[in-house]
Coordinates of C-alpha atoms in Angstrom, one line a residue:
X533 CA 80.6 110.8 99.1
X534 CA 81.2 112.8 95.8
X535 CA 78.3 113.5 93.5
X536 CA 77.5 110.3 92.0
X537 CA 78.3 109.9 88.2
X538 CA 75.1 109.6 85.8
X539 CA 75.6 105.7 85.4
X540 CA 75.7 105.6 89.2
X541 CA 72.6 107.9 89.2
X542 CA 71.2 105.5 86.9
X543 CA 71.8 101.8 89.2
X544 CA 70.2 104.1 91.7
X545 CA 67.2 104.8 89.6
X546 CA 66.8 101.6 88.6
X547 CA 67.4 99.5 92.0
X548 CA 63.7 100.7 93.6
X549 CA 62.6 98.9 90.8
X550 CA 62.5 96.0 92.0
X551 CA 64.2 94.7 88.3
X552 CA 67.1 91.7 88.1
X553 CA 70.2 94.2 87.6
X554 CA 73.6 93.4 86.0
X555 CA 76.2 96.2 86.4
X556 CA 79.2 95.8 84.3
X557 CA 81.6 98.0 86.6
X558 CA 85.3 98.8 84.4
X559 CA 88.4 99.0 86.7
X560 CA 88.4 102.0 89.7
X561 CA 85.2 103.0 88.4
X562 CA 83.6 103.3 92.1
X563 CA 81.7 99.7 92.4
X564 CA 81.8 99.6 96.0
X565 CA 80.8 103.2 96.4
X566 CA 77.8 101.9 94.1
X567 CA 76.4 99.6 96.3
X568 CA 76.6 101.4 99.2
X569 CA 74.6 103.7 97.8
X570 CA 71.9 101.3 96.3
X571 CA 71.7 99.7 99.9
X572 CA 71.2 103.1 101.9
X573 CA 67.9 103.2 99.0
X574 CA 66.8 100.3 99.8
X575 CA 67.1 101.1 104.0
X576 CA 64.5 103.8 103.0
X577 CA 62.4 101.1 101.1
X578 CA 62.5 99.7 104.2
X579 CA 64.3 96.1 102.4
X580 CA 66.7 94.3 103.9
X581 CA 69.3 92.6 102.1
X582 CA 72.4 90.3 101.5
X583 CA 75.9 90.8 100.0
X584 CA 77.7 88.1 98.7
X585 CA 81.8 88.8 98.5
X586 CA 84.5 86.7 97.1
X587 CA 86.2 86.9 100.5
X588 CA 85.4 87.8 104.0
X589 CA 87.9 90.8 103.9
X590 CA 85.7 92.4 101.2
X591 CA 83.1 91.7 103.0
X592 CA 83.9 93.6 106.3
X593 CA 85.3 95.9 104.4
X594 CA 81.2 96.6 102.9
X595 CA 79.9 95.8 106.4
X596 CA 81.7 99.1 107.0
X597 CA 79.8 101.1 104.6
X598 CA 76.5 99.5 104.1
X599 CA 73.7 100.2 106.5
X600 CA 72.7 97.4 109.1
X601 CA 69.9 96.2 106.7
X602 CA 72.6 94.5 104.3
X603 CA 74.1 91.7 105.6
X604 CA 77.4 91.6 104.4
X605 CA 78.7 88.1 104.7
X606 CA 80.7 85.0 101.7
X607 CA 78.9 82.2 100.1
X608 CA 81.2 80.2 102.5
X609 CA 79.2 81.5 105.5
X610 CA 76.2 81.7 105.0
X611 CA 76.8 77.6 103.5
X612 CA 78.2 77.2 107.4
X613 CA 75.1 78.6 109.0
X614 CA 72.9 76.3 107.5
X615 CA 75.2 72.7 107.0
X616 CA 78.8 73.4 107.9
X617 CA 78.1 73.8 111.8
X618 CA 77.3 70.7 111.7
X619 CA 80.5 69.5 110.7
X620 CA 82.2 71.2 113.3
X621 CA 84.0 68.0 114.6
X622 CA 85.8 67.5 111.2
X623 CA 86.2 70.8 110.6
X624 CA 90.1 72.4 111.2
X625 CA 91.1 68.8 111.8
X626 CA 95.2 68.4 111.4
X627 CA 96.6 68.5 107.9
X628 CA 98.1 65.3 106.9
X629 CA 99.8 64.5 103.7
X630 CA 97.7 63.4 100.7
X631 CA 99.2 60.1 100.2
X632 CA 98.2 59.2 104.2
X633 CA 94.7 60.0 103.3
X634 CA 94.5 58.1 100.0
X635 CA 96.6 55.1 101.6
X636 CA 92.9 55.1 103.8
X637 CA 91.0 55.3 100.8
X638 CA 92.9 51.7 99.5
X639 CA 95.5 53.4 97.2
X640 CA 98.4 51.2 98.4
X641 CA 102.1 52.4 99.4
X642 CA 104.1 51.6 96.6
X643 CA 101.3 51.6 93.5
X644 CA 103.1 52.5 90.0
X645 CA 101.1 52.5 87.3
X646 CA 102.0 53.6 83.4
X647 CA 99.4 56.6 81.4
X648 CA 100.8 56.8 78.4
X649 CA 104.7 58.0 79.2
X650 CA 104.2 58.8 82.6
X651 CA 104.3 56.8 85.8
X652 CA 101.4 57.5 88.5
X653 CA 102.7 56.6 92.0
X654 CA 100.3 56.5 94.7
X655 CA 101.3 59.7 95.7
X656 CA 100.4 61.7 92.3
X657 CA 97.0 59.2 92.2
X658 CA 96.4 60.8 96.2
X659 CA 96.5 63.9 95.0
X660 CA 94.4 63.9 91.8
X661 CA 91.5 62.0 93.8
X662 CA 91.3 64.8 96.2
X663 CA 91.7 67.8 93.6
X664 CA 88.9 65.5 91.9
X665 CA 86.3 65.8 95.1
X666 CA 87.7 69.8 95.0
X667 CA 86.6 70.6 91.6
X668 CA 83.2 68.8 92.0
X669 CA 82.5 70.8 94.8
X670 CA 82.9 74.2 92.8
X671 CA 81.0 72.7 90.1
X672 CA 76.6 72.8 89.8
X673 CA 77.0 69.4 89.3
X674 CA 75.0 66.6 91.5
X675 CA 77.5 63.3 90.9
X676 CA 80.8 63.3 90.3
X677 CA 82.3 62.7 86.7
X678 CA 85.0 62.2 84.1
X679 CA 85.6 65.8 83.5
X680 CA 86.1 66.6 87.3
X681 CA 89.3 64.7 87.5
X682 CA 91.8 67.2 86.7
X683 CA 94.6 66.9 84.1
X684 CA 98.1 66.7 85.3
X685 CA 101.1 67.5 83.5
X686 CA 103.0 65.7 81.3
X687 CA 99.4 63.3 80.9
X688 CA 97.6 66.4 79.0
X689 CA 95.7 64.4 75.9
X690 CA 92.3 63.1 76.2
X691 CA 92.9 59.6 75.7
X692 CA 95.4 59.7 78.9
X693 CA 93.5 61.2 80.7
X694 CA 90.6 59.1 80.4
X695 CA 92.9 56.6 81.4
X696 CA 93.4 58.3 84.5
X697 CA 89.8 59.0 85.0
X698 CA 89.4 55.3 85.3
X699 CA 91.5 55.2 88.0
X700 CA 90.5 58.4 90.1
X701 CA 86.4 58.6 89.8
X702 CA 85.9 55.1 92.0
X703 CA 88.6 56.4 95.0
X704 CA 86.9 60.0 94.1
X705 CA 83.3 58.5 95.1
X706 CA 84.4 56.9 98.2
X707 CA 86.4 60.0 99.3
X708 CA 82.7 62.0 98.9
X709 CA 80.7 59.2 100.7
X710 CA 83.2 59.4 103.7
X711 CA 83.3 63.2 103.8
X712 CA 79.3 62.5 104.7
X713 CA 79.9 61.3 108.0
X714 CA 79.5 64.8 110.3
X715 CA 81.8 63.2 113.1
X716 CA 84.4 61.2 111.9
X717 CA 86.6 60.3 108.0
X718 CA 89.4 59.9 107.0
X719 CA 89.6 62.8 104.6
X720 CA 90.3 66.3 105.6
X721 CA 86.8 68.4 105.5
X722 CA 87.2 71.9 104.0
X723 CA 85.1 74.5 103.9
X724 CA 84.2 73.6 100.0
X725 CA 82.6 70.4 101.3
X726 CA 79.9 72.4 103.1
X727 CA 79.5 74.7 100.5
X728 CA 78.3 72.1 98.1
X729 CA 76.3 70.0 100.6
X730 CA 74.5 73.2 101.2
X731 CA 73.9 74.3 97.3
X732 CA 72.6 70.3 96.7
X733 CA 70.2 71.1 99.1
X734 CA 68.5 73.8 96.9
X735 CA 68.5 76.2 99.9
X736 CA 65.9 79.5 99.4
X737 CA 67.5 82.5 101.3
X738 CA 65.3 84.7 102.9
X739 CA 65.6 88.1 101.6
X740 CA 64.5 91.0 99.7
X741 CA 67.4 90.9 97.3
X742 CA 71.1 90.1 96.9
X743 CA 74.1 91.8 95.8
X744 CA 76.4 89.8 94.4
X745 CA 80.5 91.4 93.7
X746 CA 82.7 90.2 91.5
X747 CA 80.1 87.8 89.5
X748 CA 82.2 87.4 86.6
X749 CA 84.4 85.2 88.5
X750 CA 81.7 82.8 90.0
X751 CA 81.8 79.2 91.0
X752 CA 79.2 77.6 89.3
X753 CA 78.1 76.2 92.8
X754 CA 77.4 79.7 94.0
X755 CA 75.6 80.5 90.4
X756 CA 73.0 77.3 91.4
X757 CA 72.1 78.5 94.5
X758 CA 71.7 82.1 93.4
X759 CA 69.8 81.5 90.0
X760 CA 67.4 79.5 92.8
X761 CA 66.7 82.9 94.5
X762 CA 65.2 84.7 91.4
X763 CA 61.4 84.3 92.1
X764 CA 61.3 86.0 95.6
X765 CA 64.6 88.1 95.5
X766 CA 65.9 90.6 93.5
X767 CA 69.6 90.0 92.4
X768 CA 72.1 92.8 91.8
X769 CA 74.9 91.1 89.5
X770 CA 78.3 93.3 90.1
X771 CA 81.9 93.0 88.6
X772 CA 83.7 93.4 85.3
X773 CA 83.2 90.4 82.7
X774 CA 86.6 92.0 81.1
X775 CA 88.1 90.9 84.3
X776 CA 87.0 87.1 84.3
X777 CA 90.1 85.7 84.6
X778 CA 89.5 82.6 87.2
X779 CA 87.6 80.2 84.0
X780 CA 90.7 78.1 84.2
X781 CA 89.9 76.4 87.7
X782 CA 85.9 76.2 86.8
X783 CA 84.6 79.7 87.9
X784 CA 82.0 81.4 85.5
X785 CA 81.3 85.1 84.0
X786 CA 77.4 85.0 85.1
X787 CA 76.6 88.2 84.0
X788 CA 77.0 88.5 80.3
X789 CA 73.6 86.7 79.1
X790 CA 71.9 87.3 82.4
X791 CA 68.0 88.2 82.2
X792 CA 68.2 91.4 83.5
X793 CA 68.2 95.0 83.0
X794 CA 71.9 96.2 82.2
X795 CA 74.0 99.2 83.3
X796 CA 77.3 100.1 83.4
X797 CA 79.9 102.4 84.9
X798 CA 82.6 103.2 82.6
X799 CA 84.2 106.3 84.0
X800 CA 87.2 105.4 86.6
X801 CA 88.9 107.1 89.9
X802 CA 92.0 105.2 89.5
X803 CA 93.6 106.9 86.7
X804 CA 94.3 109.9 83.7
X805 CA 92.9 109.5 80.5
X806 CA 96.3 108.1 79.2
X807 CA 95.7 104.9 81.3
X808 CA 92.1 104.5 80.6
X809 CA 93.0 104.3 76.8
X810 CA 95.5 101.3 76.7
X811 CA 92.6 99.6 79.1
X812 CA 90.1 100.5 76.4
X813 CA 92.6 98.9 73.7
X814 CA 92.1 95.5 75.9
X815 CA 88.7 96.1 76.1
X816 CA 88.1 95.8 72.1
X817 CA 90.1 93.4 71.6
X818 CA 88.1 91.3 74.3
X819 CA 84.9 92.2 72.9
X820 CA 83.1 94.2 75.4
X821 CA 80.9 97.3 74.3
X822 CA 82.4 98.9 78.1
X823 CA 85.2 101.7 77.7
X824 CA 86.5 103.4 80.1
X825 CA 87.1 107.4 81.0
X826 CA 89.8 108.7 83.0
X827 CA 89.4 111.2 85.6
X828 CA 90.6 114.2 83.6
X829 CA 92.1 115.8 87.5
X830 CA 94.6 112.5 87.7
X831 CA 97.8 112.3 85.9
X832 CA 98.8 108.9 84.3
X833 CA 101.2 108.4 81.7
X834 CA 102.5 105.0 79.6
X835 CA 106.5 105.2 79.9
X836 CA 109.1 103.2 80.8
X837 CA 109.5 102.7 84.9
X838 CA 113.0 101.5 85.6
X839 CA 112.3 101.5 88.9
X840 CA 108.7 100.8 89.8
X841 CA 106.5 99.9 93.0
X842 CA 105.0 96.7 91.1
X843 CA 106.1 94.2 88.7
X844 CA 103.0 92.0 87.4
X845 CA 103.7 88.6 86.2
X846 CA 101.7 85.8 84.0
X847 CA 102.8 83.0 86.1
X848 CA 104.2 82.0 89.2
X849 CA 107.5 81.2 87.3
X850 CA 107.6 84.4 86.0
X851 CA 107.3 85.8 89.4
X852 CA 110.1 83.3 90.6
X853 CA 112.4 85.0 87.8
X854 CA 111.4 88.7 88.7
X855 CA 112.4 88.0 92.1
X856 CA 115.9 86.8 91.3
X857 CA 116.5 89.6 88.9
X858 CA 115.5 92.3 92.1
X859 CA 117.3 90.5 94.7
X860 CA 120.6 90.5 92.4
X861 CA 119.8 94.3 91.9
X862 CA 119.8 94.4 95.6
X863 CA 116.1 95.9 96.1
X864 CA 114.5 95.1 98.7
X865 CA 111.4 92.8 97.2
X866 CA 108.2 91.9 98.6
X867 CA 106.0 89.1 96.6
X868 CA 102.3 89.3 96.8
X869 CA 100.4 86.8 98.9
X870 CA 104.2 85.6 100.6
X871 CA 106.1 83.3 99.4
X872 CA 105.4 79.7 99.9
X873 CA 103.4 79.1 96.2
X874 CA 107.0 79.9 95.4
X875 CA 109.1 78.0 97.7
X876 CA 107.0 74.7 97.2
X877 CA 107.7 75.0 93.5
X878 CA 111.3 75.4 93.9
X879 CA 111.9 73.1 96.7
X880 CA 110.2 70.9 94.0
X881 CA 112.1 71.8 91.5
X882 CA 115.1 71.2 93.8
X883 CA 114.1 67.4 94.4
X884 CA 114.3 66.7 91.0
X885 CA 117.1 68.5 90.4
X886 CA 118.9 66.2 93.0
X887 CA 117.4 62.5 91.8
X888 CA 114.4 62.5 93.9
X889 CA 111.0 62.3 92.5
X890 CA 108.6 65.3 94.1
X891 CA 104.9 65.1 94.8
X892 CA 104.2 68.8 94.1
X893 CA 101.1 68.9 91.8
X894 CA 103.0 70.3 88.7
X895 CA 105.9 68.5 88.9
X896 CA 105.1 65.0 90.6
X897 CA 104.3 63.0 87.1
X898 CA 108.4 64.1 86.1
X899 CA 111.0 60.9 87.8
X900 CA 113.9 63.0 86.8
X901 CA 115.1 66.7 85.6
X902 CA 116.5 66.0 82.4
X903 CA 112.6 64.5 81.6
X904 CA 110.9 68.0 83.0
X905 CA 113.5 70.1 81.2
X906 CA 112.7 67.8 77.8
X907 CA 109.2 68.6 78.6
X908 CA 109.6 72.4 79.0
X909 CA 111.8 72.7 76.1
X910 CA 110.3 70.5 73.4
X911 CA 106.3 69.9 74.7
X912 CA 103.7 73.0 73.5
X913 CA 101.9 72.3 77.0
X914 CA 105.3 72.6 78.9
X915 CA 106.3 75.5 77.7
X916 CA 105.5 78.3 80.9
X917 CA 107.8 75.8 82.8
X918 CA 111.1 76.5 80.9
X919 CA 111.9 79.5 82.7
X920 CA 112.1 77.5 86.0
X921 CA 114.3 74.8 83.9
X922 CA 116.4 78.1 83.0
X923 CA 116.5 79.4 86.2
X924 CA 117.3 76.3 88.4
X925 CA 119.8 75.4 85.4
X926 CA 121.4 78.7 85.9
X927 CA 121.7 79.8 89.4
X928 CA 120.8 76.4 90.7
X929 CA 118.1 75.1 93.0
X930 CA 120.0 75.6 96.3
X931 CA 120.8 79.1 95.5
X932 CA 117.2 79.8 94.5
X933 CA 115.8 78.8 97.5
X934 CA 118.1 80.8 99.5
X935 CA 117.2 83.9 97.6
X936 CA 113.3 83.1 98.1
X937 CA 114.8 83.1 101.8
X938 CA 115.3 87.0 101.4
X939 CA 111.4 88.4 100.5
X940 CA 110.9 91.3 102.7
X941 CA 107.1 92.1 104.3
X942 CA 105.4 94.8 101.3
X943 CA 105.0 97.5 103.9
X944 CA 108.9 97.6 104.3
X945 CA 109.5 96.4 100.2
X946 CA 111.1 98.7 97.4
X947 CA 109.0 96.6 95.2
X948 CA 106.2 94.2 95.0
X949 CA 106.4 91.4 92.7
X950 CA 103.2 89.5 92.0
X951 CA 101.1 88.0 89.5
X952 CA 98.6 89.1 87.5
X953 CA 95.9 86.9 89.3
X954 CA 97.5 87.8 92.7
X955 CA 96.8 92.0 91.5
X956 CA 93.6 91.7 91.1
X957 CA 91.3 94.1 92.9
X958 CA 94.8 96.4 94.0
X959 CA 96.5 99.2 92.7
X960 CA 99.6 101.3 92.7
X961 CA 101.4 104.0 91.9
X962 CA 103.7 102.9 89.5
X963 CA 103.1 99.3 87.2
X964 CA 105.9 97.4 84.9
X965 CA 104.2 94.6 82.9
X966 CA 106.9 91.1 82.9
X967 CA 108.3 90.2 80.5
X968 CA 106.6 86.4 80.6
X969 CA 103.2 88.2 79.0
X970 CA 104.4 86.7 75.7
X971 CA 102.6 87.6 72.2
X972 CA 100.9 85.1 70.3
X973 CA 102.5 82.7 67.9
X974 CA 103.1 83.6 64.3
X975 CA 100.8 82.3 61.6
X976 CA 102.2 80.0 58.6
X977 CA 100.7 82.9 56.8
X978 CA 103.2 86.2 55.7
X979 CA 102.3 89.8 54.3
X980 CA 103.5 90.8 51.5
X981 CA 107.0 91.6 52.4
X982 CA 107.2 88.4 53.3
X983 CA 107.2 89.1 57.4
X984 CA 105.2 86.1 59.3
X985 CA 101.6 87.7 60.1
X986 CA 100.7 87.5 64.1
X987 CA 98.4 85.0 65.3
X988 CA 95.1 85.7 67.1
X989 CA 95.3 87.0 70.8
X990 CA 93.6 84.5 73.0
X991 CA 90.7 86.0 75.0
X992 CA 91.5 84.8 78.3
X993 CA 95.3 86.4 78.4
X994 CA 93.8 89.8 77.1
X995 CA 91.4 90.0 79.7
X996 CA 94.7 88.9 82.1
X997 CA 96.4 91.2 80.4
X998 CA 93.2 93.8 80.9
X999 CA 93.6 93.0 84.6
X1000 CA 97.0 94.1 84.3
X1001 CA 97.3 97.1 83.0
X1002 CA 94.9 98.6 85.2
X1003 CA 96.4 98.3 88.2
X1004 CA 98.6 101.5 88.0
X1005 CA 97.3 105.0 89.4
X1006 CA 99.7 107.3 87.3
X1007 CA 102.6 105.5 85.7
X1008 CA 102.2 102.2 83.5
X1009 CA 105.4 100.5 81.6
X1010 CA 103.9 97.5 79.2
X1011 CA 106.9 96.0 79.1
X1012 CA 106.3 92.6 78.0
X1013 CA 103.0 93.5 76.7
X1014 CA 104.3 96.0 74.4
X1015 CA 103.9 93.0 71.6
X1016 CA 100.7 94.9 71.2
X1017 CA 101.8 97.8 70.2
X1018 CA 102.8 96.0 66.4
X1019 CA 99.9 93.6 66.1
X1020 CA 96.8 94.0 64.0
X1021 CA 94.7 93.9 67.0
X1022 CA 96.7 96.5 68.7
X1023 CA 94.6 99.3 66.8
X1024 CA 92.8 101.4 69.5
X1025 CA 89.0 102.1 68.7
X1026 CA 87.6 104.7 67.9
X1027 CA 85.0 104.4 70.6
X1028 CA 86.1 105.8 73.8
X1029 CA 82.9 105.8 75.9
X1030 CA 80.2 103.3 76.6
X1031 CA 76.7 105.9 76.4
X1032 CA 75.2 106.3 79.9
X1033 CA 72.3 104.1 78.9
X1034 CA 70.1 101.1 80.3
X1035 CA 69.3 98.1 78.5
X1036 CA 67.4 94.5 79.2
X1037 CA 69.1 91.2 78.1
X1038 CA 67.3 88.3 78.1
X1039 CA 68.8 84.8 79.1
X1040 CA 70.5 83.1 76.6
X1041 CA 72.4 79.6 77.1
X1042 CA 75.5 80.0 79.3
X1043 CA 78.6 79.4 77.1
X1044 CA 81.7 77.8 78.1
X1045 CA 84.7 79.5 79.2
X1046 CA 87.0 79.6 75.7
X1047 CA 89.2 76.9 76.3
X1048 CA 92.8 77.5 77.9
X1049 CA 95.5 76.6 75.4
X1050 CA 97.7 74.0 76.6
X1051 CA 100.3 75.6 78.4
X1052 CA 98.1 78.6 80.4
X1053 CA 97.0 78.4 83.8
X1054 CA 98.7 75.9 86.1
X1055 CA 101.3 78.1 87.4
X1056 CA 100.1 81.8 87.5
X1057 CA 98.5 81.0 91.3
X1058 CA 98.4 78.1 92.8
X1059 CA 97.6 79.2 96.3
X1060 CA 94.4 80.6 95.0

């Protein structure tokens, strides 16, 4: 282990404590290497404790490093300890299409009703009652609601889909009531449905404190249960609030407002000084007081990267197009994650494309191409979608299907296409930024040369594009983020490091994610 960094020195300092901790950790900047050294203190303490991860790779990767007295296990699992077991019976049970399931729920074969422009088969009404139990189960809410059935495309505005609310929330409730039942239902159980049987419980976990990673990406159901622990466990809140990029399916930043005492490490492993400064630009223009330092011994330069070992994407779409482009370059390409998000869409796409009406979740409100491409061309919220229009309109959906035929396993890839979402928590060597990360629009407003001023950068795609940038070790190409370098906004601070010091925050109210504009999240990962 290298000699820890004063801000590590300082979470060590401050852990025997006893204090609620939050420790905003910037990207590379030794988080993991953090913890392990905050659990060997608390070995000699003689504490035992748990550590929460986001998945359970993470999490053997820390059962690795931590001593035995840290249990390193998911939400997920310790939920199935104490309610999923139960459920075993249902549990694994045989996928079956979602129109099967809501056909024995009472949505009848053959239902077509009108919201607004759109038709809702019983197919797309299927589908919207189960992503409606979903999102209630990654919610802290105890009944289900209007604002857990989720909006589908082409049916965006409020009043439609109150509309379809209507129609969901009673199919919704009896999907929940038969999910109850620890031996038999017709709906699929998933490990969600466990999850949030055990948080309405109000379980108390039995420990001396817990470490929680990646907090600024939690599911409010998680933030319930752990807010619960605070009067006989100390919690350790860990992550990056810069990095909160998962808002857009319900997941909160938990540690900015947190009662707790505050630390940070700002100085990263990953990368030069060249790197940590266009992170730092991202950084002020998200509005955290964290910068980051580069290792002064690493190398890292912004340039261009004809040829690089990653290609970041905002969407899936985006990805779709990069992978064309490198296939007809013939590189061998790799995609992130595989490649059946991908496939589905296009196989989608290809129904439509052929007269056949699809039940894929973006698509399945569209009964024929020429209305999707209307959609994508002339429709603010459709507007990530008219690359895919482009692309099938172009090479055609056959061809791109056979071309998604031709991804090649990442450890035998020239390059690695993924998203931005699908990056997170990787690195390497080389980074090009796609050219989907599109600037903001222009204002009505113009200088006084008469040149349209730039519009405000949304929060949620700087800290995407944040997450972006810093996945590169030594060389970085912007590429479709170089928008930056000409707006307003673009202007690097003069602030370079956060101080080494510690500070307590009291709780304030928990704000609301800013809102996703209308055309943002859908796509960038659905298999998330």
């Amino acid at each position: 282990m290298h000699t820890p960094t004063p801000e590590q020195a300082a979470a060590a300092e401050a852990f025997p404590t006893g204090a609620h901790l939050v420790i905003q950790a910037g990207a590379g900047t030794g988080k993991t290497t953090t913890l392990a050294m905050l659990a060997h203190t608390a070995r000699r303490q003689r504490r035992s404790g748990r550590y929460i991860a986001f998945n359970r790779a993470v999490a053997r990767h820390a059962a690795s490093t931590f001593p035995s007295e840290v249990s390193c296990r998911t939400a997920h699992a310790l939920a199935y300890t104490a309610v999923g077991r139960h459920y075993q019976a249902r549990l694994n049970a045989p996928r079956q299409a979602g129109w099967r399931t809501g056909a024995a729920l009472g949505i009848e074969d053959g239902l077509s009703l009108r919201i607004g422009p759109r038709k809702v088969n019983n197919k797309a009404l299927s589908y919207t009652v189960l992503r409606t139990v979903t999102r209630f189960c990654h919610s802290a809410d105890k009944e289900l609601a209007h604002h857990h059935v989720p909006p589908l495309r082409g049916a965006e505005s409020e009043p439609l889909h109150a509309q379809l609310a209507t129609l969901v929330l009673p199919f919704a409730r009896k999907a929940w009531a038969d999910l109850q039942d620890p031996d038999q239902g017709v709906v699929r159980f998933e490990h969600d449905h466990y999850l949030k049987m055990w948080a309405l419980s109000d379980p108390l976990i039995p420990t001396d404190f817990l470490l929680l990673d990646e907090a600024q990406d939690t599911n409010p159901v998680v933030e319930q249960v752990l807010t619960t622990q605070r009067d006989h466990a100390q919690l350790v809140l860990v992550g990056d609030s810069a990095q909160a990029i998962y808002g857009w399916r319900g997941a909160r930043d938990v540690m900015t407002g947190f009662d707790g005492t505050h630390l940070s490490l700002s100085r990263s492993f990953r990368f030069g000084p060249a790197l940590a400064n266009e992170a730092n630009r991202w950084l002020t223009i998200v509005g955290t007081p964290l910068r980051l330092t580069g290792s002064p011994c690493l190398k890292s330069e912004l340039c261009r990267v004809p040829v690089p070992e990653a290609i970041l994407c905002r969407t899936n779409v985006g990805a779709m197009v990069e992978v064309i482009r490198q296939l007809e370059a013939n590189r061998r390409v790799a995609l992130a994650g595989g490649g059946e998000p991908l496939t589905a869409l296009a196989r989608a796409a290809h129904d439509l494309a052929s007269g056949r009406r699809t039940a894929h979740p973006e698509l399945m409100l569209f009964e024929t191409w020429s209305e999707l491409r209307e959609y994508a061309e002339f429709d603010p919220a459709g507007r990530d979608l008219l690359p895919l229009v482009e692309l099938i309109d172009e090479h055609g959906s056959d061809a791109v299907l056979r071309a998604l035929d031709r991804l090649w396993p990442e450890e035998s890839a020239e390059v690695t296409v993924s998203t931005a979402h699908r990056a997170k928590g990787r690195e390497w060597s080389s980074v090009r930024i796609a050219d989907d990360f599109t600037g903001p629009d222009d204002l009505d407003e113009r200088d006084e040369d008469g040149t349209p001023l730039p519009g405000p950068i949304d929060l949620d795609e700087a800290r995407l594009a944040y997450v972006a940038v810093t996945r590169a070790r030594s060389q970085l190409d912007i590429g479709g983020l170089s928008w930056i370098n000409t707006h307003p906004a673009g202007a690097l601070s003069p602030t370079a490091v956060t101080p080494a010091r510690t500070h307590t925050s009291k709780a304030r109210p928990a704000s609301a994610m800013p809102r996703q504009g209308p055309n943002a999240e859908r796509l960038k990962n659905q298999s998330q």
